[in-house]
Amino acid sequence: MLSILACGLVFFPGLFYGLRKVLKSTFTHWNDADVVAVSERLVSSIHASLATVSGMIVVNTCKNVMTDRHWLVNSFVVFGAPYMAYDIYAMYLTHYHQQRLRNNRSAYQNHSLQTVKAFLSKERLLVLHHVALLLVFLPIALFFRRGLGDFFIACFWMTEFSTPFVSLGKILIQLGHENSKLHWINGVMVLCSFFTCRILLFPYMYWMYGRQFDIPLHSVPFHLPLHCNVGNLSILAPQVYWFILLVKKAHRLYLRKGKAQGPKKE
C-alpha cells in the first residue's frame, strides 16, 4: 500500500506541474491564471475519469453488494487520497492567480495568510468536501467497514462522471467560447450527468441493497443503521445544492442568450 500511496503522491502533483509547463510553452499568450486554472481542471478530469472507470469495473464485478470484494477498491482509495490534498493546493493557486490578475492589489502580490483566508472563504464548501473525504471517508473505507461494501465505495467513485464536463465548461468559458455550440452541448451534459451520477445514484444504491435482500425500496432506509443514512444524506445534500446552482446558472445563460439574439423578425 505504501508504494501505491507513493505513486499517488507523485502522479497528481507531477501531472499538474507537467501540464503547467506544456501549456505555458504552447499557449504563450496565456497568463499564469489561465495556465494554472486549465492545468488544475485537466488533472481533475483525469482523476475523475480514473475514478469513474474504476467504479464501473467494481460495480459490474460485485454480484453481492455487501460481501463481494475487489482488489481495486483499497488500491484506488490509497492512490486517490493524495489527490484530495493536492487539489486543495491547486484550487488555492488558481484562486490566487485569478485574484491577482483581476484586482492587481498589493494583498495579492505575495502569498499570505490573507490570501489563504480569502480562498477558504470563497471555496469553503469544496475544501470541506475534500477534507471530509480525507478524514472521514478514507479511514472508513480502509479500516472500519470490515471488508464490506466494495460495491457502494465504487458507486461513490462513479459520482465523478460529471466532473470532466464541468471542467470542460469552465475551460471553454475561460477561452471565450461561452457562446459556442460546444459549450451549450456540454452544459446539457453537465446537467444530465450530474443529476444521474450524483443524485439518482443514491436511490439506485438503496434499490440495489433492497434487491439483494428482497426489501422494497421505500423500506430500505429502515433496515440500515442510522449512521449509514446520515452519512448518505450528508453526501447527497451538497450534491443537491450544487445541482441547484448549476440549474440556476444554465437558466441565466439561456435567458442571456435569448436577449442577445433578440426577437425574430417576421
mmCIF file of C-alpha atoms in Angstrom:
data_model
loop_
_atom_site.group_PDB
_atom_site.id
_atom_site.type_symbol
_atom_site.label_atom_id
_atom_site.label_comp_id
_atom_site.label_asym_id
_atom_site.label_seq_id
_atom_site.Cartn_x
_atom_site.Cartn_y
_atom_site.Cartn_z
ATOM 1 C CA MET A 1 0.000 0.000 0.000
ATOM 2 C CA LEU A 2 2.870 2.383 0.688
ATOM 3 C CA SER A 3 4.084 2.025 -2.891
ATOM 4 C CA ILE A 4 0.572 2.803 -4.190
ATOM 5 C CA LEU A 5 0.390 5.840 -1.915
ATOM 6 C CA ALA A 6 3.776 6.991 -3.184
ATOM 7 C CA CYS A 7 2.525 6.671 -6.776
ATOM 8 C CA GLY A 8 -0.422 8.927 -5.962
ATOM 9 C CA LEU A 9 1.833 11.427 -4.207
ATOM 10 C CA VAL A 10 3.994 11.671 -7.319
ATOM 11 C CA PHE A 11 1.370 11.269 -10.053
ATOM 12 C CA PHE A 12 -1.102 14.098 -9.353
ATOM 13 C CA PRO A 13 1.309 16.927 -8.397
ATOM 14 C CA GLY A 14 3.687 15.758 -11.128
ATOM 15 C CA LEU A 15 0.918 15.797 -13.722
ATOM 16 C CA PHE A 16 -0.118 19.281 -12.597
ATOM 17 C CA TYR A 17 3.457 20.540 -12.834
ATOM 18 C CA GLY A 18 3.967 18.938 -16.248
ATOM 19 C CA LEU A 19 0.747 20.363 -17.677
ATOM 20 C CA ARG A 20 1.670 23.843 -16.474
ATOM 21 C CA LYS A 21 4.988 23.608 -18.281
ATOM 22 C CA VAL A 22 3.416 22.302 -21.506
ATOM 23 C CA LEU A 23 0.569 24.826 -21.553
ATOM 24 C CA LYS A 24 2.888 27.724 -20.733
ATOM 25 C CA SER A 25 5.204 26.885 -23.633
ATOM 26 C CA THR A 26 2.369 26.007 -26.058
ATOM 27 C CA PHE A 27 -0.012 28.904 -25.387
ATOM 28 C CA THR A 28 2.457 31.724 -24.922
ATOM 29 C CA HIS A 29 -0.292 34.374 -24.836
ATOM 30 C CA TRP A 30 -1.875 32.822 -21.744
ATOM 31 C CA ASN A 31 -1.240 34.411 -18.364
ATOM 32 C CA ASP A 32 -0.414 32.485 -15.190
ATOM 33 C CA ALA A 33 -4.070 32.413 -14.148
ATOM 34 C CA ASP A 34 -5.079 30.716 -17.405
ATOM 35 C CA VAL A 35 -2.274 28.157 -17.223
ATOM 36 C CA VAL A 36 -2.881 27.206 -13.592
ATOM 37 C CA ALA A 37 -6.679 27.047 -13.943
ATOM 38 C CA VAL A 38 -6.640 24.870 -17.061
ATOM 39 C CA SER A 39 -3.957 22.603 -15.584
ATOM 40 C CA GLU A 40 -5.980 22.143 -12.410
ATOM 41 C CA ARG A 41 -9.129 21.298 -14.364
ATOM 42 C CA LEU A 42 -7.334 18.851 -16.643
ATOM 43 C CA VAL A 43 -5.870 16.983 -13.667
ATOM 44 C CA SER A 44 -9.309 16.993 -12.048
ATOM 45 C CA SER A 45 -10.792 15.494 -15.214
ATOM 46 C CA ILE A 46 -8.120 12.790 -15.348
ATOM 47 C CA HIS A 47 -8.700 11.846 -11.703
ATOM 48 C CA ALA A 48 -12.456 11.803 -12.280
ATOM 49 C CA SER A 49 -12.069 9.577 -15.340
ATOM 50 C CA LEU A 50 -9.884 7.125 -13.422
ATOM 51 C CA ALA A 51 -12.382 7.061 -10.545
ATOM 52 C CA THR A 52 -15.349 6.546 -12.866
ATOM 53 C CA VAL A 53 -13.727 3.704 -14.784
ATOM 54 C CA SER A 54 -12.596 2.040 -11.550
ATOM 55 C CA GLY A 55 -16.087 2.384 -10.132
ATOM 56 C CA MET A 56 -17.701 0.850 -13.202
ATOM 57 C CA ILE A 57 -15.303 -2.112 -13.105
ATOM 58 C CA VAL A 58 -16.060 -2.853 -9.453
ATOM 59 C CA VAL A 59 -19.831 -2.311 -9.757
ATOM 60 C CA ASN A 60 -20.045 -4.686 -12.714
ATOM 61 C CA THR A 61 -17.932 -7.276 -10.886
ATOM 62 C CA CYS A 62 -19.663 -7.321 -7.485
ATOM 63 C CA LYS A 63 -22.783 -9.503 -7.557
ATOM 64 C CA ASN A 64 -23.338 -9.380 -3.816
ATOM 65 C CA VAL A 65 -23.466 -5.689 -2.889
ATOM 66 C CA MET A 66 -22.345 -6.321 0.681
ATOM 67 C CA THR A 67 -19.761 -9.095 0.708
ATOM 68 C CA ASP A 68 -18.116 -9.260 -2.732
ATOM 69 C CA ARG A 69 -14.565 -7.887 -2.744
ATOM 70 C CA HIS A 70 -12.392 -6.363 -5.463
ATOM 71 C CA TRP A 71 -8.686 -5.574 -5.138
ATOM 72 C CA LEU A 72 -9.161 -2.273 -6.976
ATOM 73 C CA VAL A 73 -11.152 -0.708 -4.133
ATOM 74 C CA ASN A 74 -8.493 -0.348 -1.440
ATOM 75 C CA SER A 75 -5.806 0.255 -4.064
ATOM 76 C CA PHE A 76 -7.593 3.195 -5.671
ATOM 77 C CA VAL A 77 -8.646 4.628 -2.305
ATOM 78 C CA VAL A 78 -4.967 4.812 -1.318
ATOM 79 C CA PHE A 79 -3.831 6.009 -4.762
ATOM 80 C CA GLY A 80 -6.505 8.721 -4.936
ATOM 81 C CA ALA A 81 -6.084 10.038 -1.394
ATOM 82 C CA PRO A 82 -3.152 12.366 -2.267
ATOM 83 C CA TYR A 83 -5.304 13.923 -4.982
ATOM 84 C CA MET A 84 -7.624 15.440 -2.367
ATOM 85 C CA ALA A 85 -4.762 17.193 -0.590
ATOM 86 C CA TYR A 86 -3.122 18.223 -3.869
ATOM 87 C CA ASP A 87 -6.399 19.599 -5.271
ATOM 88 C CA ILE A 88 -6.877 21.936 -2.317
ATOM 89 C CA TYR A 89 -3.451 23.401 -3.097
ATOM 90 C CA ALA A 90 -4.195 23.572 -6.837
ATOM 91 C CA MET A 91 -7.533 25.323 -6.207
ATOM 92 C CA TYR A 92 -5.730 27.799 -3.963
ATOM 93 C CA LEU A 93 -3.175 28.545 -6.694
ATOM 94 C CA THR A 94 -5.978 29.084 -9.202
ATOM 95 C CA HIS A 95 -7.758 31.452 -6.805
ATOM 96 C CA TYR A 96 -4.535 33.302 -6.030
ATOM 97 C CA HIS A 97 -3.559 33.937 -9.652
ATOM 98 C CA GLN A 98 -7.085 34.879 -10.712
ATOM 99 C CA GLN A 99 -7.472 37.390 -7.885
ATOM 100 C CA ARG A 100 -4.033 38.803 -8.538
ATOM 101 C CA LEU A 101 -4.935 39.294 -12.203
ATOM 102 C CA ARG A 102 -8.365 40.826 -11.516
ATOM 103 C CA ASN A 103 -7.510 43.091 -8.612
ATOM 104 C CA ASN A 104 -3.814 43.798 -9.083
ATOM 105 C CA ARG A 105 -3.677 44.676 -5.407
ATOM 106 C CA SER A 106 -0.668 44.522 -3.165
ATOM 107 C CA ALA A 107 -2.502 41.999 -0.992
ATOM 108 C CA TYR A 108 -2.205 39.534 -3.839
ATOM 109 C CA GLN A 109 1.386 40.231 -4.826
ATOM 110 C CA ASN A 110 2.640 37.523 -2.461
ATOM 111 C CA HIS A 111 1.134 34.551 -0.719
ATOM 112 C CA SER A 112 -0.055 35.431 2.755
ATOM 113 C CA LEU A 113 -2.483 34.472 5.473
ATOM 114 C CA GLN A 114 -4.929 36.953 3.937
ATOM 115 C CA THR A 115 -4.874 35.221 0.545
ATOM 116 C CA VAL A 116 -5.419 31.844 2.224
ATOM 117 C CA LYS A 117 -8.364 33.199 4.239
ATOM 118 C CA ALA A 118 -9.916 34.703 1.102
ATOM 119 C CA PHE A 119 -9.595 31.351 -0.680
ATOM 120 C CA LEU A 120 -11.093 29.386 2.224
ATOM 121 C CA SER A 121 -13.978 31.860 2.433
ATOM 122 C CA LYS A 122 -14.770 31.535 -1.270
ATOM 123 C CA GLU A 123 -14.273 27.773 -1.643
ATOM 124 C CA ARG A 124 -15.197 26.634 1.869
ATOM 125 C CA LEU A 125 -17.711 24.026 0.692
ATOM 126 C CA LEU A 126 -15.293 22.368 -1.752
ATOM 127 C CA VAL A 127 -12.456 22.464 0.769
ATOM 128 C CA LEU A 128 -14.727 20.949 3.433
ATOM 129 C CA HIS A 129 -15.741 18.264 0.926
ATOM 130 C CA HIS A 130 -12.097 17.350 0.246
ATOM 131 C CA VAL A 131 -11.126 17.387 3.932
ATOM 132 C CA ALA A 132 -14.119 15.209 4.833
ATOM 133 C CA LEU A 133 -13.103 12.679 2.183
ATOM 134 C CA LEU A 134 -9.602 12.528 3.667
ATOM 135 C CA LEU A 135 -10.515 12.481 7.346
ATOM 136 C CA VAL A 136 -13.819 10.563 7.260
ATOM 137 C CA PHE A 137 -14.265 8.616 4.026
ATOM 138 C CA LEU A 138 -10.660 7.366 3.806
ATOM 139 C CA PRO A 139 -10.480 5.795 7.306
ATOM 140 C CA ILE A 140 -13.942 4.254 6.906
ATOM 141 C CA ALA A 141 -13.076 2.788 3.503
ATOM 142 C CA LEU A 142 -9.781 1.314 4.649
ATOM 143 C CA PHE A 143 -10.245 0.342 8.296
ATOM 144 C CA PHE A 144 -13.779 0.487 9.688
ATOM 145 C CA ARG A 145 -16.073 -1.220 7.191
ATOM 146 C CA ARG A 146 -14.738 -4.723 7.949
ATOM 147 C CA GLY A 147 -14.315 -5.625 4.273
ATOM 148 C CA LEU A 148 -17.953 -4.953 3.419
ATOM 149 C CA GLY A 149 -19.478 -2.747 0.734
ATOM 150 C CA ASP A 150 -16.921 -2.568 -2.079
ATOM 151 C CA PHE A 151 -19.924 -2.109 -4.373
ATOM 152 C CA PHE A 152 -21.005 1.072 -2.581
ATOM 153 C CA ILE A 153 -17.486 2.522 -2.472
ATOM 154 C CA ALA A 154 -17.348 2.037 -6.248
ATOM 155 C CA CYS A 155 -20.726 3.746 -6.637
ATOM 156 C CA PHE A 156 -19.358 6.827 -4.890
ATOM 157 C CA TRP A 157 -16.467 6.890 -7.351
ATOM 158 C CA MET A 158 -18.945 6.978 -10.218
ATOM 159 C CA THR A 159 -20.233 10.339 -8.969
ATOM 160 C CA GLU A 160 -17.100 11.777 -10.596
ATOM 161 C CA PHE A 161 -18.527 11.079 -14.067
ATOM 162 C CA SER A 162 -19.819 14.653 -14.328
ATOM 163 C CA THR A 163 -16.509 16.285 -13.369
ATOM 164 C CA PRO A 164 -14.875 16.291 -16.854
ATOM 165 C CA PHE A 165 -17.944 18.030 -18.292
ATOM 166 C CA VAL A 166 -17.891 20.632 -15.508
ATOM 167 C CA SER A 167 -14.174 21.211 -16.090
ATOM 168 C CA LEU A 168 -14.628 21.485 -19.868
ATOM 169 C CA GLY A 169 -17.361 24.079 -19.371
ATOM 170 C CA LYS A 170 -15.067 26.217 -17.216
ATOM 171 C CA ILE A 171 -12.235 25.887 -19.723
ATOM 172 C CA LEU A 172 -14.494 26.919 -22.618
ATOM 173 C CA ILE A 173 -15.642 29.998 -20.694
ATOM 174 C CA GLN A 174 -12.047 30.853 -19.859
ATOM 175 C CA LEU A 175 -11.104 30.595 -23.532
ATOM 176 C CA GLY A 176 -14.004 32.839 -24.573
ATOM 177 C CA HIS A 177 -16.204 30.139 -26.100
ATOM 178 C CA GLU A 178 -19.155 30.517 -23.736
ATOM 179 C CA ASN A 179 -21.484 31.255 -26.662
ATOM 180 C CA SER A 180 -20.340 28.325 -28.784
ATOM 181 C CA LYS A 181 -22.465 25.315 -29.659
ATOM 182 C CA LEU A 182 -19.934 23.066 -27.939
ATOM 183 C CA HIS A 183 -20.441 24.962 -24.681
ATOM 184 C CA TRP A 184 -24.217 24.608 -24.989
ATOM 185 C CA ILE A 185 -23.987 20.853 -25.625
ATOM 186 C CA ASN A 186 -21.511 20.461 -22.781
ATOM 187 C CA GLY A 187 -23.882 22.351 -20.472
ATOM 188 C CA VAL A 188 -26.629 19.842 -21.220
ATOM 189 C CA MET A 189 -24.191 17.007 -20.499
ATOM 190 C CA VAL A 190 -23.235 18.641 -17.195
ATOM 191 C CA LEU A 191 -26.836 18.757 -16.008
ATOM 192 C CA CYS A 192 -27.677 15.234 -17.197
ATOM 193 C CA SER A 193 -24.518 13.588 -15.867
ATOM 194 C CA PHE A 194 -24.634 15.476 -12.563
ATOM 195 C CA PHE A 195 -28.270 14.600 -11.907
ATOM 196 C CA THR A 196 -27.793 10.962 -12.906
ATOM 197 C CA CYS A 197 -24.496 10.172 -11.188
ATOM 198 C CA ARG A 198 -24.625 12.455 -8.151
ATOM 199 C CA ILE A 199 -28.306 12.415 -7.214
ATOM 200 C CA LEU A 200 -30.084 9.432 -8.780
ATOM 201 C CA LEU A 201 -27.138 7.286 -7.728
ATOM 202 C CA PHE A 202 -28.340 7.312 -4.118
ATOM 203 C CA PRO A 203 -31.787 5.788 -4.729
ATOM 204 C CA TYR A 204 -30.024 3.359 -7.086
ATOM 205 C CA MET A 205 -27.765 2.151 -4.261
ATOM 206 C CA TYR A 206 -30.759 1.768 -1.938
ATOM 207 C CA TRP A 207 -32.605 -0.113 -4.677
ATOM 208 C CA MET A 208 -29.672 -2.483 -5.223
ATOM 209 C CA TYR A 209 -29.467 -3.168 -1.483
ATOM 210 C CA GLY A 210 -33.208 -3.854 -1.356
ATOM 211 C CA ARG A 211 -32.945 -6.104 -4.383
ATOM 212 C CA GLN A 212 -30.159 -8.086 -2.704
ATOM 213 C CA PHE A 213 -32.235 -8.744 0.409
ATOM 214 C CA ASP A 214 -35.714 -8.645 -1.122
ATOM 215 C CA ILE A 215 -36.711 -5.394 0.577
ATOM 216 C CA PRO A 216 -38.980 -2.766 -1.062
ATOM 217 C CA LEU A 217 -37.165 0.447 -1.926
ATOM 218 C CA HIS A 218 -39.218 2.588 0.452
ATOM 219 C CA SER A 219 -38.353 0.259 3.348
ATOM 220 C CA VAL A 220 -34.604 0.094 2.773
ATOM 221 C CA PRO A 221 -33.697 3.155 4.944
ATOM 222 C CA PHE A 222 -35.420 1.495 7.917
ATOM 223 C CA HIS A 223 -33.269 -1.622 7.511
ATOM 224 C CA LEU A 224 -29.997 0.308 7.535
ATOM 225 C CA PRO A 225 -28.107 1.644 10.580
ATOM 226 C CA LEU A 226 -28.762 5.296 11.339
ATOM 227 C CA HIS A 227 -25.170 6.303 10.640
ATOM 228 C CA CYS A 228 -25.430 4.908 7.083
ATOM 229 C CA ASN A 229 -28.484 7.033 6.312
ATOM 230 C CA VAL A 230 -26.953 10.106 7.942
ATOM 231 C CA GLY A 231 -23.706 9.608 6.028
ATOM 232 C CA ASN A 232 -25.519 9.247 2.705
ATOM 233 C CA LEU A 233 -27.640 12.311 3.439
ATOM 234 C CA SER A 234 -24.565 14.365 4.337
ATOM 235 C CA ILE A 235 -23.038 13.462 0.955
ATOM 236 C CA LEU A 236 -26.257 13.916 -1.006
ATOM 237 C CA ALA A 237 -27.112 17.342 0.456
ATOM 238 C CA PRO A 238 -24.199 19.276 -1.125
ATOM 239 C CA GLN A 239 -24.804 17.466 -4.427
ATOM 240 C CA VAL A 240 -28.386 18.757 -4.474
ATOM 241 C CA TYR A 241 -27.138 22.239 -3.572
ATOM 242 C CA TRP A 242 -24.551 22.222 -6.387
ATOM 243 C CA PHE A 243 -27.135 20.888 -8.844
ATOM 244 C CA ILE A 244 -29.497 23.741 -7.991
ATOM 245 C CA LEU A 245 -26.656 26.205 -8.611
ATOM 246 C CA LEU A 246 -25.958 24.558 -11.982
ATOM 247 C CA VAL A 247 -29.624 24.781 -12.985
ATOM 248 C CA LYS A 248 -29.777 28.458 -11.983
ATOM 249 C CA LYS A 249 -26.609 29.188 -13.941
ATOM 250 C CA ALA A 250 -27.951 27.356 -17.002
ATOM 251 C CA HIS A 251 -31.203 29.333 -16.746
ATOM 252 C CA ARG A 252 -29.320 32.651 -16.585
ATOM 253 C CA LEU A 253 -27.201 31.707 -19.610
ATOM 254 C CA TYR A 254 -30.319 30.683 -21.534
ATOM 255 C CA LEU A 255 -32.044 33.999 -20.778
ATOM 256 C CA ARG A 256 -28.921 35.984 -21.650
ATOM 257 C CA LYS A 257 -28.547 34.147 -24.943
ATOM 258 C CA GLY A 258 -32.198 34.795 -25.765
ATOM 259 C CA LYS A 259 -31.813 38.509 -25.100
ATOM 260 C CA ALA A 260 -28.626 38.641 -27.167
ATOM 261 C CA GLN A 261 -30.361 37.078 -30.137
ATOM 262 C CA GLY A 262 -33.336 39.411 -29.824
ATOM 263 C CA PRO A 263 -36.850 38.864 -31.223
ATOM 264 C CA LYS A 264 -37.118 37.084 -34.521
ATOM 265 C CA LYS A 265 -38.242 39.167 -37.488
ATOM 266 C CA GLU A 266 -41.442 38.184 -39.241
#
